[in-house]
mmCIF file of C-alpha atoms in Angstrom:
data_model
loop_
_atom_site.group_PDB
_atom_site.id
_atom_site.type_symbol
_atom_site.label_atom_id
_atom_site.label_comp_id
_atom_site.label_asym_id
_atom_site.label_seq_id
_atom_site.Cartn_x
_atom_site.Cartn_y
_atom_site.Cartn_z
ATOM 1 C CA MET N 1 -30.370 -180.613 233.017
ATOM 2 C CA SER N 2 -30.319 -176.705 232.576
ATOM 3 C CA TYR N 3 -33.526 -175.448 234.447
ATOM 4 C CA HIS N 4 -34.956 -172.167 233.979
ATOM 5 C CA ARG N 5 -38.000 -170.715 235.807
ATOM 6 C CA PRO N 6 -38.097 -167.036 234.613
ATOM 7 C CA THR N 7 -40.696 -164.257 236.213
ATOM 8 C CA ASP N 8 -41.386 -162.271 232.951
ATOM 9 C CA LEU N 9 -42.283 -163.179 229.729
ATOM 10 C CA ALA N 10 -39.618 -161.488 227.515
ATOM 11 C CA HIS N 11 -36.977 -163.533 229.372
ATOM 12 C CA ALA N 12 -39.055 -166.877 229.006
ATOM 13 C CA LEU N 13 -39.263 -165.922 225.298
ATOM 14 C CA GLU N 14 -35.599 -165.449 224.938
ATOM 15 C CA ILE N 15 -34.795 -169.001 226.394
ATOM 16 C CA ALA N 16 -37.817 -170.683 224.193
ATOM 17 C CA SER N 17 -35.884 -169.521 221.344
ATOM 18 C CA GLN N 18 -32.846 -171.755 222.256
ATOM 19 C CA PRO N 19 -32.504 -175.209 220.393
ATOM 20 C CA ALA N 20 -33.506 -178.443 222.248
ATOM 21 C CA ARG N 21 -35.444 -177.048 225.043
ATOM 22 C CA THR N 22 -38.637 -178.478 226.758
ATOM 23 C CA ILE N 23 -41.439 -176.109 227.985
ATOM 24 C CA LEU N 24 -42.913 -177.120 231.514
ATOM 25 C CA ALA N 25 -46.273 -175.975 232.216
ATOM 26 C CA GLY N 26 -47.181 -178.186 235.210
ATOM 27 C CA GLY N 27 -44.976 -181.007 234.354
ATOM 28 C CA THR N 28 -47.570 -183.546 235.138
ATOM 29 C CA ASP N 29 -46.234 -185.415 232.002
ATOM 30 C CA TYR N 30 -42.831 -184.652 231.834
ATOM 31 C CA PHE N 31 -41.129 -187.470 233.944
ATOM 32 C CA PRO N 32 -43.821 -190.176 232.693
ATOM 33 C CA ALA N 33 -42.814 -189.328 229.276
ATOM 34 C CA LYS N 34 -38.857 -189.505 229.697
ATOM 35 C CA ARG N 35 -37.264 -192.815 228.686
ATOM 36 C CA GLN N 36 -34.668 -194.078 230.796
ATOM 37 C CA GLY N 37 -31.147 -192.841 229.678
ATOM 38 C CA GLN N 38 -32.559 -189.925 227.906
ATOM 39 C CA GLN N 39 -30.213 -186.990 227.451
ATOM 40 C CA ALA N 40 -31.116 -184.039 229.551
ATOM 41 C CA GLU N 41 -32.188 -180.788 228.028
ATOM 42 C CA THR N 42 -32.850 -177.082 228.656
ATOM 43 C CA VAL N 43 -36.170 -177.016 230.626
ATOM 44 C CA LEU N 44 -38.022 -173.872 230.634
ATOM 45 C CA ASP N 45 -40.803 -173.565 233.394
ATOM 46 C CA VAL N 46 -43.392 -171.076 232.636
ATOM 47 C CA THR N 47 -45.576 -171.438 235.882
ATOM 48 C CA ALA N 48 -43.978 -168.173 237.457
ATOM 49 C CA ILE N 49 -44.743 -165.606 234.894
ATOM 50 C CA SER N 50 -47.400 -163.508 235.992
ATOM 51 C CA GLU N 51 -48.676 -162.486 232.614
ATOM 52 C CA LEU N 52 -49.504 -166.206 232.215
ATOM 53 C CA LYS N 53 -51.381 -166.469 235.316
ATOM 54 C CA SER N 54 -54.416 -164.042 234.989
ATOM 55 C CA LEU N 55 -57.908 -164.644 233.747
ATOM 56 C CA THR N 56 -59.426 -161.604 231.847
ATOM 57 C CA LYS N 57 -63.102 -161.295 231.133
ATOM 58 C CA GLY N 58 -63.688 -158.699 228.107
ATOM 59 C CA PRO N 59 -66.989 -157.912 226.452
ATOM 60 C CA GLU N 60 -66.120 -160.194 223.652
ATOM 61 C CA ALA N 61 -63.794 -162.748 225.106
ATOM 62 C CA ILE N 62 -62.453 -164.415 228.009
ATOM 63 C CA ARG N 63 -58.441 -164.635 228.201
ATOM 64 C CA PHE N 64 -57.005 -167.721 230.190
ATOM 65 C CA GLY N 65 -53.302 -167.171 230.899
ATOM 66 C CA ALA N 66 -51.289 -170.303 230.036
ATOM 67 C CA ALA N 67 -49.920 -170.995 233.443
ATOM 68 C CA LEU N 68 -53.796 -171.016 234.756
ATOM 69 C CA ARG N 69 -54.064 -174.541 236.781
ATOM 70 C CA TRP N 70 -56.986 -176.451 236.233
ATOM 71 C CA SER N 71 -57.982 -176.199 239.945
ATOM 72 C CA ASP N 72 -58.011 -172.177 239.114
ATOM 73 C CA ILE N 73 -60.569 -172.740 236.118
ATOM 74 C CA ILE N 74 -62.569 -175.120 238.288
ATOM 75 C CA ARG N 75 -62.989 -172.244 240.962
ATOM 76 C CA ALA N 76 -63.556 -169.183 238.487
ATOM 77 C CA ASP N 77 -66.683 -167.478 238.057
ATOM 78 C CA LEU N 78 -67.568 -168.274 234.615
ATOM 79 C CA PRO N 79 -70.988 -168.619 232.666
ATOM 80 C CA ALA N 80 -72.878 -171.762 232.564
ATOM 81 C CA ALA N 81 -71.585 -172.565 229.010
ATOM 82 C CA PHE N 82 -68.218 -173.291 230.589
ATOM 83 C CA ASP N 83 -69.530 -175.693 232.905
ATOM 84 C CA THR N 84 -68.292 -178.324 230.290
ATOM 85 C CA LEU N 85 -64.839 -176.831 230.840
ATOM 86 C CA LYS N 86 -65.064 -177.266 234.408
ATOM 87 C CA LYS N 87 -66.196 -180.952 234.550
ATOM 88 C CA ALA N 88 -63.450 -181.883 232.231
ATOM 89 C CA GLY N 89 -61.304 -180.095 234.473
ATOM 90 C CA ARG N 90 -62.406 -182.291 237.335
ATOM 91 C CA GLN N 91 -61.739 -185.452 235.197
ATOM 92 C CA VAL N 92 -57.779 -184.329 234.702
ATOM 93 C CA GLY N 93 -56.299 -186.837 237.128
ATOM 94 C CA SER N 94 -56.562 -186.389 240.911
ATOM 95 C CA VAL N 95 -56.739 -183.046 242.770
ATOM 96 C CA GLN N 96 -53.198 -183.164 243.075
ATOM 97 C CA ILE N 97 -52.877 -183.269 239.434
ATOM 98 C CA GLN N 98 -55.369 -180.659 238.938
ATOM 99 C CA ASN N 99 -53.454 -178.224 241.416
ATOM 100 C CA ALA N 100 -50.252 -178.436 239.025
ATOM 101 C CA ALA N 101 -51.479 -179.185 235.556
ATOM 102 C CA THR N 102 -52.430 -176.477 233.269
ATOM 103 C CA MET N 103 -55.116 -175.866 230.370
ATOM 104 C CA ALA N 104 -52.134 -174.852 227.953
ATOM 105 C CA GLY N 105 -50.010 -178.248 228.995
ATOM 106 C CA ASN N 106 -53.010 -180.223 228.078
ATOM 107 C CA LEU N 107 -53.409 -178.537 224.868
ATOM 108 C CA CYS N 108 -49.496 -178.812 224.014
ATOM 109 C CA ASN N 109 -49.270 -182.462 225.033
ATOM 110 C CA ALA N 110 -51.783 -183.195 222.174
ATOM 111 C CA SER N 111 -53.189 -186.333 223.396
ATOM 112 C CA PRO N 112 -56.149 -187.558 221.347
ATOM 113 C CA ALA N 113 -57.636 -188.266 224.839
ATOM 114 C CA ALA N 114 -56.825 -185.003 226.657
ATOM 115 C CA ASP N 115 -59.916 -184.166 228.535
ATOM 116 C CA GLY N 116 -59.734 -180.077 227.989
ATOM 117 C CA VAL N 117 -60.025 -180.201 224.261
ATOM 118 C CA PRO N 118 -63.556 -181.152 223.477
ATOM 119 C CA PRO N 119 -64.909 -178.148 225.660
ATOM 120 C CA LEU N 120 -62.604 -175.762 224.129
ATOM 121 C CA LEU N 121 -63.550 -176.828 220.854
ATOM 122 C CA ALA N 122 -67.015 -176.632 221.534
ATOM 123 C CA LEU N 123 -66.390 -173.037 223.145
ATOM 124 C CA ASP N 124 -64.677 -172.006 219.620
ATOM 125 C CA ALA N 125 -61.285 -171.238 221.372
ATOM 126 C CA GLN N 126 -58.130 -169.738 220.075
ATOM 127 C CA VAL N 127 -54.799 -170.025 221.053
ATOM 128 C CA GLU N 128 -52.400 -167.136 221.259
ATOM 129 C CA LEU N 129 -48.803 -167.938 220.342
ATOM 130 C CA ALA N 130 -45.837 -165.883 221.184
ATOM 131 C CA SER N 131 -42.185 -165.669 219.601
ATOM 132 C CA ALA N 132 -39.292 -163.241 220.511
ATOM 133 C CA ALA N 133 -38.420 -162.711 216.863
ATOM 134 C CA ARG N 134 -41.820 -163.137 215.312
ATOM 135 C CA GLY N 135 -44.346 -161.397 217.833
ATOM 136 C CA ILE N 136 -47.659 -162.765 218.606
ATOM 137 C CA ARG N 137 -50.208 -164.683 216.229
ATOM 138 C CA THR N 138 -53.773 -166.433 217.134
ATOM 139 C CA LEU N 139 -54.874 -169.770 215.791
ATOM 140 C CA PRO N 140 -58.129 -171.527 216.232
ATOM 141 C CA LEU N 141 -57.794 -174.353 218.257
ATOM 142 C CA SER N 142 -58.570 -176.586 215.474
ATOM 143 C CA ASP N 143 -55.797 -175.580 213.678
ATOM 144 C CA PHE N 144 -53.365 -175.637 216.528
ATOM 145 C CA LEU N 145 -53.867 -179.317 217.081
ATOM 146 C CA LYS N 146 -52.470 -181.192 214.162
ATOM 147 C CA GLY N 147 -52.274 -184.769 215.301
ATOM 148 C CA VAL N 148 -51.428 -187.373 217.897
ATOM 149 C CA ARG N 149 -48.769 -185.393 220.062
ATOM 150 C CA GLN N 150 -48.519 -182.839 217.243
ATOM 151 C CA THR N 151 -49.137 -179.053 217.097
ATOM 152 C CA ALA N 152 -48.745 -175.729 215.121
ATOM 153 C CA LEU N 153 -46.240 -174.346 217.697
ATOM 154 C CA GLY N 154 -43.025 -173.216 216.365
ATOM 155 C CA PRO N 155 -39.852 -174.209 217.540
ATOM 156 C CA ASP N 156 -39.168 -170.681 219.031
ATOM 157 C CA GLU N 157 -42.925 -170.274 220.269
ATOM 158 C CA LEU N 158 -44.862 -170.335 223.533
ATOM 159 C CA LEU N 159 -48.314 -170.634 223.946
ATOM 160 C CA THR N 160 -49.310 -167.494 226.332
ATOM 161 C CA ALA N 161 -53.238 -167.932 226.453
ATOM 162 C CA ILE N 162 -56.458 -169.520 225.366
ATOM 163 C CA ILE N 163 -59.186 -167.093 224.234
ATOM 164 C CA VAL N 164 -62.648 -167.861 224.214
ATOM 165 C CA PRO N 165 -65.385 -165.802 222.720
ATOM 166 C CA THR N 166 -68.523 -164.714 224.788
ATOM 167 C CA PRO N 167 -70.526 -167.556 224.597
ATOM 168 C CA PRO N 168 -74.223 -167.312 223.260
ATOM 169 C CA ALA N 169 -76.199 -165.976 226.588
ATOM 170 C CA GLY N 170 -78.504 -168.478 227.981
ATOM 171 C CA ALA N 171 -76.617 -171.476 226.883
ATOM 172 C CA GLY N 172 -76.129 -174.555 229.129
ATOM 173 C CA SER N 173 -73.337 -177.357 228.603
ATOM 174 C CA SER N 174 -72.567 -180.474 229.353
ATOM 175 C CA PHE N 175 -69.220 -182.833 229.623
ATOM 176 C CA GLU N 176 -69.676 -187.065 229.199
ATOM 177 C CA LYS N 177 -66.627 -189.232 229.645
ATOM 178 C CA LEU N 178 -66.685 -192.915 229.328
ATOM 179 C CA GLY N 179 -63.695 -194.577 230.733
ATOM 180 C CA SER N 180 -63.215 -198.135 232.714
ATOM 181 C CA ARG N 181 -63.833 -196.270 235.988
ATOM 182 C CA ASP N 182 -65.332 -192.979 237.365
ATOM 183 C CA TYR N 183 -62.153 -191.087 237.762
ATOM 184 C CA LEU N 184 -58.630 -191.294 237.220
ATOM 185 C CA VAL N 185 -58.891 -193.087 233.955
ATOM 186 C CA ILE N 186 -57.970 -192.144 230.296
ATOM 187 C CA SER N 187 -61.283 -191.989 228.232
ATOM 188 C CA ILE N 188 -62.713 -194.331 225.964
ATOM 189 C CA ALA N 189 -64.663 -191.484 224.343
ATOM 190 C CA MET N 190 -65.908 -188.162 225.685
ATOM 191 C CA VAL N 191 -68.598 -185.472 224.446
ATOM 192 C CA ALA N 192 -68.781 -181.828 225.060
ATOM 193 C CA ALA N 193 -72.032 -180.044 224.173
ATOM 194 C CA ILE N 194 -72.791 -176.353 224.543
ATOM 195 C CA ILE N 195 -76.593 -176.016 223.700
ATOM 196 C CA ARG N 196 -78.956 -172.698 223.909
ATOM 197 C CA GLN N 197 -82.684 -172.968 223.409
ATOM 198 C CA ASN N 198 -85.117 -170.178 222.516
ATOM 199 C CA ALA N 199 -88.348 -169.496 224.515
ATOM 200 C CA ASP N 200 -90.291 -172.283 222.773
ATOM 201 C CA GLY N 201 -87.568 -174.866 224.015
ATOM 202 C CA ARG N 202 -86.013 -175.367 220.612
ATOM 203 C CA ILE N 203 -82.460 -175.663 220.027
ATOM 204 C CA ASP N 204 -81.140 -172.548 218.047
ATOM 205 C CA ASP N 205 -77.437 -173.080 218.884
ATOM 206 C CA ALA N 206 -75.646 -176.325 219.174
ATOM 207 C CA ARG N 207 -71.548 -176.899 219.740
ATOM 208 C CA ILE N 208 -70.904 -180.545 219.905
ATOM 209 C CA ALA N 209 -67.450 -182.015 220.240
ATOM 210 C CA VAL N 210 -65.869 -185.401 220.678
ATOM 211 C CA GLY N 211 -62.602 -186.708 221.962
ATOM 212 C CA SER N 212 -60.622 -190.055 222.044
ATOM 213 C CA CYS N 213 -62.391 -191.101 218.752
ATOM 214 C CA SER N 214 -60.082 -189.724 216.451
ATOM 215 C CA ALA N 215 -56.313 -188.464 216.325
ATOM 216 C CA VAL N 216 -57.689 -185.186 217.086
ATOM 217 C CA ALA N 217 -60.930 -184.186 218.808
ATOM 218 C CA GLN N 218 -63.763 -183.044 216.463
ATOM 219 C CA ARG N 219 -66.706 -180.887 216.175
ATOM 220 C CA LEU N 220 -69.870 -182.975 214.861
ATOM 221 C CA ARG N 221 -70.920 -180.154 212.476
ATOM 222 C CA VAL N 222 -73.564 -182.342 210.727
ATOM 223 C CA LEU N 223 -75.161 -183.257 214.149
ATOM 224 C CA GLU N 224 -74.969 -179.558 215.436
ATOM 225 C CA ALA N 225 -76.892 -178.175 212.112
ATOM 226 C CA ASP N 226 -79.449 -181.307 212.612
ATOM 227 C CA CYS N 227 -80.311 -180.180 216.120
ATOM 228 C CA LEU N 228 -81.268 -176.677 215.216
ATOM 229 C CA GLY N 229 -85.030 -176.267 215.399
ATOM 230 C CA LYS N 230 -85.724 -179.162 217.352
ATOM 231 C CA HIS N 231 -86.804 -179.968 221.094
ATOM 232 C CA PRO N 232 -84.080 -181.917 222.938
ATOM 233 C CA ASP N 233 -85.978 -185.193 222.923
ATOM 234 C CA GLN N 234 -86.351 -184.967 219.077
ATOM 235 C CA VAL N 235 -82.706 -185.271 218.758
ATOM 236 C CA ALA N 236 -81.818 -188.973 217.412
ATOM 237 C CA VAL N 237 -77.977 -189.419 216.777
ATOM 238 C CA LYS N 238 -77.431 -191.228 213.510
ATOM 239 C CA PRO N 239 -74.345 -192.732 211.999
ATOM 240 C CA ASP N 240 -74.061 -190.168 209.642
ATOM 241 C CA HIS N 241 -73.535 -187.327 212.360
ATOM 242 C CA LEU N 242 -70.376 -189.242 213.251
ATOM 243 C CA SER N 243 -68.714 -189.248 209.800
ATOM 244 C CA GLU N 244 -66.029 -186.746 211.056
ATOM 245 C CA LEU N 245 -64.743 -189.294 213.745
ATOM 246 C CA THR N 246 -61.954 -192.024 212.839
ATOM 247 C CA PRO N 247 -62.026 -193.958 215.904
ATOM 248 C CA ILE N 248 -59.416 -197.103 216.518
ATOM 249 C CA ASP N 249 -59.141 -200.436 218.045
ATOM 250 C CA ASP N 250 -56.783 -200.313 221.383
ATOM 251 C CA VAL N 251 -56.941 -201.818 224.737
ATOM 252 C CA ARG N 252 -59.476 -199.597 226.062
ATOM 253 C CA GLY N 253 -62.152 -200.401 223.310
ATOM 254 C CA SER N 254 -62.694 -201.172 219.662
ATOM 255 C CA ALA N 255 -63.637 -198.544 217.264
ATOM 256 C CA ALA N 256 -67.200 -200.072 216.735
ATOM 257 C CA TYR N 257 -67.642 -199.774 220.594
ATOM 258 C CA ARG N 258 -66.567 -196.274 220.435
ATOM 259 C CA LEU N 259 -68.909 -195.163 218.005
ATOM 260 C CA ASP N 260 -71.771 -197.103 219.970
ATOM 261 C CA ALA N 261 -70.708 -195.165 223.109
ATOM 262 C CA VAL N 262 -70.418 -191.698 221.559
ATOM 263 C CA THR N 263 -74.052 -192.270 220.087
ATOM 264 C CA GLU N 264 -75.390 -192.510 223.654
ATOM 265 C CA LEU N 265 -72.944 -189.821 224.970
ATOM 266 C CA CYS N 266 -74.038 -187.312 222.594
ATOM 267 C CA GLY N 267 -77.586 -187.776 223.118
ATOM 268 C CA ARG N 268 -76.933 -187.435 227.011
ATOM 269 C CA ALA N 269 -74.738 -184.442 226.750
ATOM 270 C CA ILE N 270 -77.357 -182.874 224.678
ATOM 271 C CA ARG N 271 -80.142 -183.413 227.050
ATOM 272 C CA LYS N 272 -78.028 -182.481 229.994
ATOM 273 C CA ALA N 273 -77.052 -179.284 228.666
ATOM 274 C CA CYS N 274 -80.637 -178.628 228.055
ATOM 275 C CA GLY N 275 -81.464 -179.180 231.800
ATOM 276 C CA ASP N 276 -83.553 -182.403 230.843
ATOM 277 C CA GLU N 277 -81.420 -184.895 232.843
#
């Protein structure tokens, strides 16, 4: 194994352009994913790059460096709309895992059950990708995630930041996860909701995303539209609201059970985001 831990981004991008390299951004999934007898490769550890460890608040967006750990995000001073992301971060394994794992690693691993993805979809997040040869490009997170363990990351690119537009002022948020136990578990289903109400208590902005019920987490656009103009207790989640989802049967639960669970989780997440529970 050839192991590299550069301290500047330019050097890291040079290494990233080499063939057969693996990017390490916390490493919590690296060894569990290795097969016995698998050949060693070039490993690029990005966790010492100062440019990737900053959290920058601007007037229009918040920029999360790719090497920020989940524990950094949990402790950060962020608006209430980010509570959904913080709660998801507290579900990413144990505290020891949260102290090593990064949000960028969670995205690049591209698991359908990645806890960080539904909150970031609800936050309209974009990813910043950098290449030594082609420069920087940004993609909506929904375009970056292509399928199970599949992303739009190029062979010479690094994910350098997650960029989140400033959420609606006054919005609340919630994250609901169902598993076989409360913690240290892969989800059966999960829902992130960001909801804003007007002075009359009616919903005027709704973002709802579901994970573990399709190859890639999905925004529920039909449900979001149906929430508008209603009080939280008037929202009834119906089967056609879940049309974007394609759950499967597996050892954790059947497709039918997942849809039943999501129906309840969506209602619960909407009410909690509005402070009703």
